Coordinates of C-alpha atoms in Angstrom, one line a residue:
M201 CA -48.1 26.0 -96.6
T202 CA -48.0 26.3 -100.2
D203 CA -46.9 28.4 -102.8
H204 CA -50.5 29.6 -103.2
S205 CA -50.8 30.8 -99.5
S206 CA -53.3 33.2 -98.4
S207 CA -52.2 36.5 -96.3
E208 CA -53.4 34.8 -93.8
E209 CA -51.7 32.0 -94.0
I210 CA -48.3 33.5 -94.4
V211 CA -49.6 36.2 -91.1
D212 CA -49.6 32.7 -88.9
Y213 CA -46.4 31.4 -90.8
I214 CA -44.5 33.7 -89.8
L215 CA -45.4 34.2 -86.5
R216 CA -45.5 30.4 -86.2
I217 CA -42.1 30.1 -86.9
T218 CA -40.9 32.7 -84.6
R219 CA -42.4 31.0 -81.4
E220 CA -41.1 28.4 -82.6
I221 CA -37.5 28.9 -82.7
W222 CA -37.1 31.8 -79.6
E223 CA -39.5 31.0 -77.5
D224 CA -39.6 27.5 -77.1
R225 CA -35.6 27.5 -77.5
N226 CA -35.7 25.5 -80.7
P227 CA -32.9 27.0 -83.4
D228 CA -32.0 23.9 -85.2
L229 CA -35.2 24.5 -86.7
V230 CA -34.0 27.5 -88.5
M231 CA -32.5 24.6 -90.9
R232 CA -35.8 23.9 -92.0
Y233 CA -37.5 27.7 -92.0
Y234 CA -34.3 29.1 -93.6
G235 CA -33.3 28.7 -97.5
P236 CA -29.8 26.8 -97.5
E237 CA -28.9 30.2 -99.0
A238 CA -31.0 32.6 -97.8
R239 CA -29.4 36.0 -97.4
I240 CA -30.3 38.3 -94.0
H241 CA -29.1 41.9 -95.2
A242 CA -28.2 44.0 -92.6
L243 CA -26.8 47.5 -91.9
G244 CA -23.9 46.1 -90.1
G245 CA -23.4 43.0 -91.6
I246 CA -24.0 39.9 -94.2
M247 CA -25.4 36.3 -93.0
Q248 CA -26.0 34.2 -96.3
G249 CA -27.5 30.6 -95.1
A250 CA -29.5 28.7 -93.1
A251 CA -26.6 27.5 -91.0
A252 CA -25.6 31.1 -90.7
V253 CA -28.6 32.5 -89.2
T254 CA -28.7 29.5 -86.5
E255 CA -24.8 29.9 -85.3
N256 CA -26.4 34.1 -84.8
T257 CA -29.8 33.0 -83.1
R258 CA -27.1 30.5 -80.7
A259 CA -25.0 33.1 -80.0
M260 CA -28.0 35.5 -78.8
Q261 CA -29.9 32.9 -76.9
A262 CA -26.6 32.3 -75.3
A263 CA -26.6 36.5 -74.7
F264 CA -30.1 36.7 -73.7
P265 CA -31.3 33.1 -72.3
D266 CA -35.0 34.6 -71.5
R267 CA -35.4 36.6 -74.9
L268 CA -39.1 36.9 -75.9
V269 CA -39.9 37.7 -79.9
I270 CA -43.3 39.7 -80.1
G271 CA -44.8 39.9 -82.8
E272 CA -46.8 43.4 -83.0
D273 CA -47.9 43.7 -86.4
V274 CA -47.6 41.1 -90.4
V275 CA -48.1 42.8 -93.1
C276 CA -47.9 40.6 -96.2
S277 CA -47.6 41.4 -99.8
P278 CA -48.0 38.7 -102.5
L279 CA -45.0 38.8 -105.2
D280 CA -43.8 36.8 -108.5
G281 CA -44.0 33.3 -108.9
G282 CA -46.8 32.6 -105.7
A283 CA -43.7 33.7 -103.0
W284 CA -44.7 36.2 -100.8
L285 CA -43.0 39.2 -99.0
S286 CA -43.7 39.7 -94.4
S287 CA -43.1 42.8 -92.8
H288 CA -42.6 41.9 -89.4
R289 CA -42.9 44.3 -86.1
I290 CA -41.0 42.9 -83.0
R291 CA -40.8 43.8 -79.7
S292 CA -38.7 41.8 -78.3
P293 CA -37.8 42.4 -73.9
M294 CA -34.6 40.4 -72.5
T295 CA -31.9 40.2 -69.7
S296 CA -28.1 41.0 -70.0
K297 CA -26.8 37.0 -69.1
G298 CA -23.8 36.1 -71.3
E299 CA -21.9 37.8 -73.3
N300 CA -22.6 39.6 -76.3
A301 CA -21.6 41.2 -79.8
Y302 CA -20.5 44.2 -76.9
G303 CA -19.3 43.0 -74.2
P304 CA -20.0 40.9 -71.5
A305 CA -23.2 40.1 -69.4
T306 CA -24.6 43.2 -67.7
G307 CA -27.6 41.8 -66.1
R308 CA -30.2 44.8 -67.5
K309 CA -32.8 43.9 -69.0
V310 CA -32.8 45.6 -71.8
T311 CA -35.8 46.2 -74.7
T312 CA -35.4 46.2 -78.3
H313 CA -38.0 46.9 -81.5
V314 CA -36.7 45.0 -84.6
M315 CA -38.4 45.0 -88.1
A316 CA -38.0 42.3 -90.1
D317 CA -38.8 41.4 -93.8
C318 CA -38.8 38.2 -95.3
V319 CA -39.3 36.6 -98.5
V320 CA -40.9 33.7 -98.4
S321 CA -40.9 31.1 -101.1
N322 CA -42.1 27.0 -101.0
G323 CA -42.2 27.0 -97.2
L324 CA -39.2 28.5 -96.8
I325 CA -37.4 32.1 -95.9
E326 CA -35.1 32.8 -99.1
K327 CA -34.0 36.6 -98.4
E328 CA -34.5 38.8 -95.6
W329 CA -33.9 43.0 -94.5
L330 CA -33.2 42.7 -90.8
V331 CA -33.3 46.0 -89.3
R332 CA -32.5 46.6 -86.0
D333 CA -31.3 49.9 -83.5
N334 CA -28.2 48.9 -81.7
L335 CA -27.4 52.2 -80.2
S336 CA -30.5 51.7 -78.4
L337 CA -29.1 48.6 -77.4
V338 CA -25.5 49.2 -76.2
R339 CA -27.5 52.2 -73.8
Q340 CA -29.7 50.1 -72.5
L341 CA -26.6 47.4 -71.8
G342 CA -25.0 50.0 -70.1
L343 CA -22.0 50.7 -72.4
D344 CA -20.4 53.4 -74.2
P345 CA -21.7 54.0 -77.4
L346 CA -18.9 56.6 -78.7
K347 CA -16.7 53.5 -77.5
V348 CA -18.5 50.8 -79.3
A349 CA -19.0 52.2 -82.2
R350 CA -15.2 53.1 -82.5
R351 CA -14.2 48.8 -81.7
E352 CA -16.6 47.9 -84.3
A353 CA -15.6 50.3 -87.2
A354 CA -12.0 49.0 -86.2
R355 CA -12.8 45.6 -86.7
S356 CA -12.0 44.0 -89.8
H357 CA -15.1 44.8 -91.9
P358 CA -15.9 42.0 -95.1
D359 CA -14.9 42.6 -98.1
E360 CA -18.7 41.5 -98.9
H361 CA -20.6 43.8 -96.5
S362 CA -18.2 46.9 -97.9
R363 CA -19.0 46.0 -101.7
W364 CA -22.7 45.8 -100.6
L365 CA -23.2 49.2 -99.1
A366 CA -20.4 50.3 -101.7
S367 CA -23.6 49.0 -104.5
E368 CA -26.6 50.1 -102.7
R369 CA -25.7 53.6 -102.5
K370 CA -24.8 53.4 -105.8
R371 CA -28.0 52.0 -106.9
V372 CA -30.2 54.8 -105.0
L373 CA -28.1 57.9 -105.9
N374 CA -28.3 56.5 -109.8
A375 CA -32.9 55.3 -109.9
S376 CA -35.0 57.6 -111.4
R377 CA -35.4 61.0 -109.3
P378 CA -39.8 60.4 -108.5
T379 CA -41.6 63.4 -109.8
S380 CA -42.5 64.6 -106.0
E381 CA -38.2 64.4 -105.4
P382 CA -35.7 67.4 -105.5
A383 CA -33.6 67.6 -107.9
S384 CA -31.1 69.1 -105.5
P385 CA -31.8 70.0 -101.5
S386 CA -31.7 73.9 -102.7
E387 CA -34.4 73.2 -105.9
P388 CA -38.2 73.0 -105.0
A389 CA -40.1 70.0 -105.8
L390 CA -41.5 69.4 -109.3
S391 CA -44.2 69.6 -109.9
S392 CA -47.2 67.7 -107.8
D393 CA -50.9 67.5 -107.9
P394 CA -51.2 68.8 -103.8
A395 CA -55.2 68.0 -104.0
S396 CA -54.2 64.4 -105.4
P397 CA -52.9 62.6 -103.0
P398 CA -51.6 58.8 -103.3
D399 CA -54.7 56.9 -101.8
P400 CA -52.7 54.7 -99.2
Q401 CA -55.0 51.9 -100.3
H402 CA -54.7 51.5 -103.7
D403 CA -51.1 53.3 -104.0
P404 CA -49.4 51.9 -100.9
L405 CA -45.9 52.8 -102.9
G406 CA -46.8 56.2 -104.1
F407 CA -47.8 57.2 -100.4
A408 CA -45.2 55.8 -98.5
R409 CA -42.9 57.4 -101.1
E410 CA -44.6 61.3 -100.4
I411 CA -44.6 60.6 -97.1
L412 CA -40.6 59.9 -96.1
L413 CA -39.7 61.9 -98.6
G414 CA -41.4 64.4 -96.9
L415 CA -40.2 63.5 -93.7
W416 CA -36.4 63.5 -94.8
Q417 CA -36.0 65.1 -97.0
N418 CA -38.4 67.7 -98.7
P419 CA -40.9 69.0 -96.3
S420 CA -44.5 68.9 -98.2
E421 CA -47.9 70.2 -97.3
F422 CA -49.2 66.5 -98.1
C423 CA -47.3 64.5 -95.6
E424 CA -48.5 67.5 -93.1
A425 CA -51.9 66.5 -93.6
A426 CA -51.1 62.5 -93.6
Y427 CA -50.9 63.0 -89.8
A428 CA -53.7 63.2 -87.0
P429 CA -52.6 65.8 -84.5
Y430 CA -52.6 62.6 -82.3
A431 CA -50.0 60.6 -84.0
V432 CA -47.3 59.7 -82.1
L433 CA -44.6 58.4 -83.0
S434 CA -41.8 55.2 -82.4
D435 CA -38.9 55.2 -83.3
S436 CA -36.9 52.9 -81.3
D437 CA -36.7 53.7 -77.3
R438 CA -37.9 56.9 -78.7
E439 CA -41.4 58.0 -78.2
V440 CA -42.9 61.0 -79.8
A441 CA -46.3 62.5 -79.4
G442 CA -48.0 64.7 -81.2
A443 CA -48.1 65.9 -85.3
S444 CA -46.0 68.7 -84.7
D445 CA -43.6 67.1 -82.7
I446 CA -43.1 64.6 -85.2
F447 CA -41.9 66.8 -87.6
S448 CA -39.8 68.4 -85.5
H449 CA -38.2 65.1 -84.5
Y450 CA -37.3 64.4 -88.6
A451 CA -36.1 68.1 -89.1
A452 CA -33.2 67.5 -86.1
L453 CA -32.5 64.7 -88.2
R454 CA -32.2 66.1 -91.1
E455 CA -29.7 68.7 -90.1
S456 CA -27.5 65.9 -89.2
L457 CA -28.0 63.2 -91.9
N458 CA -28.1 65.1 -95.7
V459 CA -30.6 62.5 -97.4
L460 CA -29.1 63.0 -100.6
R461 CA -31.6 60.6 -102.7
L462 CA -34.1 58.2 -100.7
S463 CA -36.1 55.2 -102.1
V464 CA -38.3 53.1 -101.3
D465 CA -37.9 49.2 -101.8
H466 CA -41.2 47.9 -101.1
A467 CA -44.8 49.0 -99.2
G468 CA -47.8 46.8 -98.3
L469 CA -51.2 47.6 -96.9
Q470 CA -53.1 45.4 -94.7
A471 CA -56.2 45.4 -93.1
R472 CA -56.0 45.7 -89.2
G473 CA -58.1 46.7 -85.9
G474 CA -60.7 49.3 -88.1
G475 CA -57.5 51.0 -89.7
W476 CA -54.6 49.3 -92.6
T477 CA -50.9 48.8 -91.2
L478 CA -48.6 50.2 -94.1
A479 CA -45.1 48.3 -94.6
A480 CA -42.3 50.0 -96.7
R481 CA -39.0 49.3 -96.5
W482 CA -37.0 52.2 -97.0
T483 CA -33.1 52.5 -98.0
A484 CA -31.4 56.3 -98.8
A485 CA -27.7 58.0 -99.8
A486 CA -26.8 60.4 -97.3
E487 CA -24.0 62.3 -96.3
H488 CA -22.8 63.2 -92.7
A489 CA -24.1 67.0 -92.7
Q490 CA -23.8 68.2 -88.5
E491 CA -22.9 66.6 -85.3
F492 CA -24.5 62.6 -85.6
E493 CA -24.4 60.8 -81.9
G494 CA -21.9 62.7 -80.4
L495 CA -19.2 62.8 -83.7
P496 CA -18.4 66.1 -85.3
A497 CA -19.8 66.5 -88.5
T498 CA -17.2 64.8 -91.7
R499 CA -18.9 65.4 -94.9
A500 CA -19.1 61.3 -94.9
P501 CA -20.9 59.1 -97.7
L502 CA -23.8 57.3 -95.7
F503 CA -25.6 54.6 -96.4
L504 CA -29.1 53.6 -94.5
T505 CA -32.0 51.7 -94.5
G506 CA -35.1 51.5 -92.1
I507 CA -38.4 49.7 -92.0
T508 CA -41.3 52.4 -91.4
H509 CA -44.8 51.0 -90.3
W510 CA -48.3 53.4 -90.4
W511 CA -51.3 52.7 -89.1
L512 CA -53.7 54.7 -90.7
T513 CA -57.5 55.5 -89.0
G514 CA -60.0 57.7 -91.1
G515 CA -57.1 58.6 -93.7
R516 CA -54.8 59.6 -91.6
V517 CA -51.5 58.6 -90.0
A518 CA -52.3 57.6 -86.7
R519 CA -49.6 55.4 -85.5
E520 CA -45.6 55.3 -86.9
W521 CA -43.3 52.9 -86.0
T522 CA -39.5 53.1 -87.0
V523 CA -36.2 51.6 -86.6
F524 CA -32.8 52.1 -88.4
D525 CA -29.6 51.6 -86.9
R526 CA -27.9 54.7 -86.2
L527 CA -25.2 52.9 -84.6
A528 CA -24.0 51.0 -88.0
L529 CA -24.0 54.7 -89.4
M530 CA -22.0 56.2 -86.2
E531 CA -19.1 52.7 -87.7
Q532 CA -19.8 54.2 -91.4
I533 CA -19.1 58.0 -90.5
L534 CA -15.7 56.5 -88.3
R535 CA -14.0 54.3 -91.2
H536 CA -14.6 56.9 -93.5
G537 CA -12.7 59.2 -91.1
V538 CA -10.1 56.4 -91.0
K539 CA -10.0 56.3 -94.7
F540 CA -10.1 60.4 -94.9
A541 CA -6.6 60.3 -92.6
R542 CA -4.9 57.6 -94.3
G543 CA -5.1 59.1 -98.1
K544 CA -4.1 62.2 -96.4

């Protein structure tokens, strides 16, 4: 692979190295494919360097030795300087046969859904944003999510990750406001032309922004019109069929998580199966407004990061896959409660 690789070469590269590392059980290959200072950002923690990624891969393979990492789609976008960004959607069936991050083996068969955005430069992965709904994993393992979240919130939290969460939330809050975004939940959206929504093939970033703002913050006619009535949402382990039920699903999330600002940090588009897959990585600054996963409202400041893939056909969304880490949000809420109690 060269600096001037094609999109097809990047897709092949991502799928091939994933198979070599996971299905072929070669964790040492991480040292070949990841940069020595590669940074992997996840809502629950940061990994720095290929050696740390190798160690994490070994631990995951020991806990789930039959794990498959099935690539369902890869969307690639060129970046400056010959680099590429890949957005990889993964389904991962596996069996709990060893100690994992949340406790001892349970023997249960589980399936996780993972999204990974990677910056590939000079044949190496130099940066990655990894998103997995660990709450779904904990539930499938048969563990108590509240007990796990409390334990995770109580453990020592690296300062680097705390600083990253705070700085990212500040970045999103301070970013310039898109014309379609309301200044506050009580204000109407600024004027935009609903008759001329962004064309996903020419402006995937604008299209993704309009949809995500409509789902998470300010429902709009454009957002509703963008979904086919038969659309299906896969939100980690949750399947939602039909556009009206998808909008109800997001309405419930908006009640629990009051999104103050949302930023679409990257969007890319790739032809796929008679339609197009649009991949978007997004971040949001929010607050804990109502009960969320068994935790009563605390007004805790929250930071979310998620990845969404849409499959569009006939100019509308027919399938959506969205992943964000609910367990990490529970940890943020619980940590805020501890800090608040100490402050009093």
